[in-house]
């Protein structure tokens, strides 16, 4: 299997802070793989996801996703890359509050100029939210909002899904449901998924686990 | 903190505008309203002493004015005015001790005060004294230049101010005065005037200064009236801005309030806390606002100075100071306004559900619009009721205007939402996704955006309304002047006071003019005040030869009928305001006191006149002569036989009048130009304040948009993460301002024209009795619309730039 993501000597040091968050990370992630990043709070999970998400530039090393070299891209190119190749799921759901559920799902399609067809209806069905299409995010429960967010991350068939503490705001039962949904959809659609979390539960079904500890990747 | 700064800034600008309005108003209202003159020329000083005793609160001002000249070729004509300097009737700018510069005037009886230009012209660099020729006699006078910027108003050219005692000595008229000026308070002014008139010895008349200073006085009143209306509207704008800021402050701290409620703070306690905070903000902002207001008022005062400069005796009572009590009242008003505007957001703060705070969700920000239509209907009904009630009471008109404005303005957010929703259904296509997000934001955040749009829109309405009113007024005056001013040359006394027949230079001039071959006709006018049934009446006695008659525009009555009876029977024509205020129609009678008892004059015509808002009665000179002893002239109009002979005629008139410094000569065009120049200067302030209001509301729009940005930082971060680049995000933000600007402009134009029509048809009609066609200067409205759009876009620049530089990672971390 070819590697979708290749990180070589990846280092990150925020401007103004003395020590780097991590340095010289080397890793590869294959297409279709489900990787969980584990680590204590402050270990750099979100930072790594931001690098993978082309929202921040590494201070050293190189990062390639799907053959595209991410380090050295300018903001416009980064944005275009995110738009086409990535899907995000956040801890705080982050739906666009002024758009309805259906409109939130439609947004990535519009951004990428993909014809709508019946993909939104299918996605709503897959998410179990058929009767919530016209609601606004603040009219949904947290679990429902996160399901919409998952749909939004997947609907334009991106190469890579990045999820940062996707169940951090949910109770144990809902977390399990949401995780199960995410994994099921990712597997059936053959997406690559990287989840950052500090809960072992969330990492249980992962193909591989990256453990971040004092700036290094260690195998658990 | 940002909120506090915004509140302060908004309050400050808005307060200062309002402060300036009332300040300027006071300065103008404080001026001389009445002048006491003697029919035979001079008043005995004893009258002044009696008057001061009987009405001490009025502080009457003795005046002795006369003409003088400095001999030479050509002689330099001057006006000398004696004022009571001991009682400080020539007020200093700033601290009272600055008036020390006036002391020499009192110490040295032969000293006069002139402006530095006149001093240079008279002294021609040798010595400090000038030889003055007064009524044949010669005296030496020491000239002092009025120190620049110490007097409340600058002295006009060729005017010498001396102490009253000095004036009496110079004119060799000990114990005599030419006039006594009075500033009667606006409340029961007419009653007081009647009381004073009743006490006066025979031969003395109390004249309403309005009758003398025709154009200026009337315009000043018009200007004040409209200024009051404007200031009330500025208040509306200000309240919307305060509401806007307060609700922002509260939305921002929803979680805090919810938390406090969870901890057991009662609704009441929370409400009180929020209101106390708003009150404190109001106090601070009001204090700063009053200070800035005074500064602004001084600046504005410089604008009016031009208008009232030439009215020399106004100098005497225009004190540039605002009593601390008034300032306190204004500041208090600011605090009360803040509290009122903060009340609704504060109530909302107390209704924050505890659960909202605990779940970090904000349901109210996107709450559906409140049912505003009931308030609107109630306000509109109230406005209609008030309009029914109102006849001559301006305050009722103002209240109706406010109610109407309220009814309309609280619907503006709703209308905006309708427009936005309509656009949203139109822009279904994928291409429009940034616009759809922008519109969605506007629609779902109407609570935030609504008040800002409203403030901007109301400000624009005020601007447009003022513009319509002023341009209608101006074109009406221009048309009227063009019609009225038929004569080629006008000659009048510089002080517009008719002289008695015996010493009348104009009477002499008139007969000389009639003898000239170039002269086709001479018209004449005498302005008098006569006791009528309901107080003094401004009486105008006209000699109207054939060519002059075309200048009278009748609103009621047929011209041919009028002119047929004009000189032979006891008919009068009255001005439109006179007919309006006294509810008179054609065929009614005017009762005037004559030496042989009361006499009725039948009204044959009602004519247009913008000169005197209290109205006047006009009689022909023969009619007047049948009931009163002959009167002198106030002014003459000369009609040239040939168009080409005007220049020559003017030269002849000038030679005929050189000996008399108290006469002024104006060509037709010159007079019209002067009148319109006075008009324009008078309304500069109104326009300036209109734009100021617009500026203030821009601050409101910027602050509202910034508040929106703060609230949406996370949303923008998400959008950036989803692959929306900085430019697209900027488009979204910019589209929001654009929609606000377009909606505000589109609503403001028709509403503004409506306001202008209301000002013309109701406010100006009720306060002056003037009717005028509403003219809309489309070019100026276009300019306002463009500047409004431009302003809204400018207001969007900063938020747009912020959006452009939103870093997704940072925005998401700050969640
Ligand atoms: N913008 C920034 N500037 C400087 N330092 C930063 C910045 N963002 C994060 N850091 C630091 O980088 C380190 C890693 O932060 P990061 O958010 O990646 O941790 P995390 O593993 O996601 O923690 P958590 O589990 O709490 O979300 C922390 O020490 C943090 O203080
Ligand atoms: Mg994190």
XYZ file of N, CA, C and O and ligand atoms in Angstrom, chain A residues 14-15 17 21 40-47 165 198, chain B residues 813, ligand 1:
91
model
N 6.527 26.998 18.434
C 5.730 28.218 18.254
C 6.606 29.442 18.434
O 7.480 29.442 19.313
N 6.407 30.451 17.614
C 7.222 31.670 17.769
C 7.022 32.233 19.173
O 5.906 32.269 19.681
N 8.048 30.918 21.972
C 8.249 29.962 23.071
C 9.633 29.332 22.917
O 10.103 29.106 21.795
N 7.430 22.143 20.547
C 6.400 21.205 21.008
C 6.878 19.774 20.750
O 6.775 18.900 21.589
N -0.849 13.135 26.648
C -1.402 13.929 27.731
C -1.738 15.321 27.209
O -1.296 15.726 26.140
N -2.487 16.021 27.985
C -2.839 17.387 27.597
C -1.565 18.217 27.461
O -0.666 18.132 28.299
N -1.458 18.954 26.388
C -0.277 19.793 26.171
C 0.841 19.042 25.473
O 1.913 19.587 25.241
N 0.624 17.792 25.088
C 1.708 17.024 24.483
C 1.883 17.378 23.005
O 2.882 17.011 22.401
N 0.913 18.032 22.438
C 1.093 18.490 21.056
C 0.189 17.805 20.053
O 0.426 17.898 18.849
N -0.882 17.158 20.532
C -1.794 16.460 19.616
C -2.440 17.441 18.631
O -2.421 17.231 17.422
N -2.996 18.500 19.188
C -3.662 19.473 18.313
C -2.660 20.119 17.367
O -2.965 20.368 16.193
N -1.476 20.368 17.873
C -0.463 20.981 17.031
C -0.171 20.096 15.821
O -0.108 20.573 14.684
N -10.264 15.496 19.353
C -11.131 15.227 20.511
C -12.607 15.229 20.101
O -13.397 15.975 20.655
N -7.340 11.848 24.153
C -6.628 11.291 25.292
C -7.447 10.156 25.920
O -7.148 9.679 26.985
N -8.199 27.764 18.275
C -7.650 27.580 19.613
C -8.341 28.481 20.634
O -8.429 28.148 21.799
N -0.227 29.560 19.455
C 0.625 29.020 20.352
N 1.724 29.722 20.744
C 2.583 29.184 21.622
N 2.440 27.996 22.178
C 1.374 27.238 21.831
C 0.415 27.737 20.912
N -0.527 26.788 20.757
C -0.162 25.734 21.578
N 0.965 26.017 22.214
C 1.666 25.140 23.144
O 1.998 23.947 22.450
C 1.865 22.837 23.312
C 0.974 21.794 22.656
O -0.344 22.262 22.603
P -1.512 21.395 21.967
O -2.736 22.227 21.924
O -1.041 20.846 20.668
O -1.665 20.232 23.023
P -2.763 19.070 23.066
O -2.024 17.826 23.136
O -3.720 19.258 21.964
O -3.447 19.351 24.467
P -4.984 19.073 24.872
O -5.092 17.599 25.075
O -5.145 19.824 26.123
O -5.829 19.583 23.747
C 1.315 23.356 24.631
O 2.378 23.421 25.557
C 0.808 24.721 24.304
O 1.021 25.548 25.405
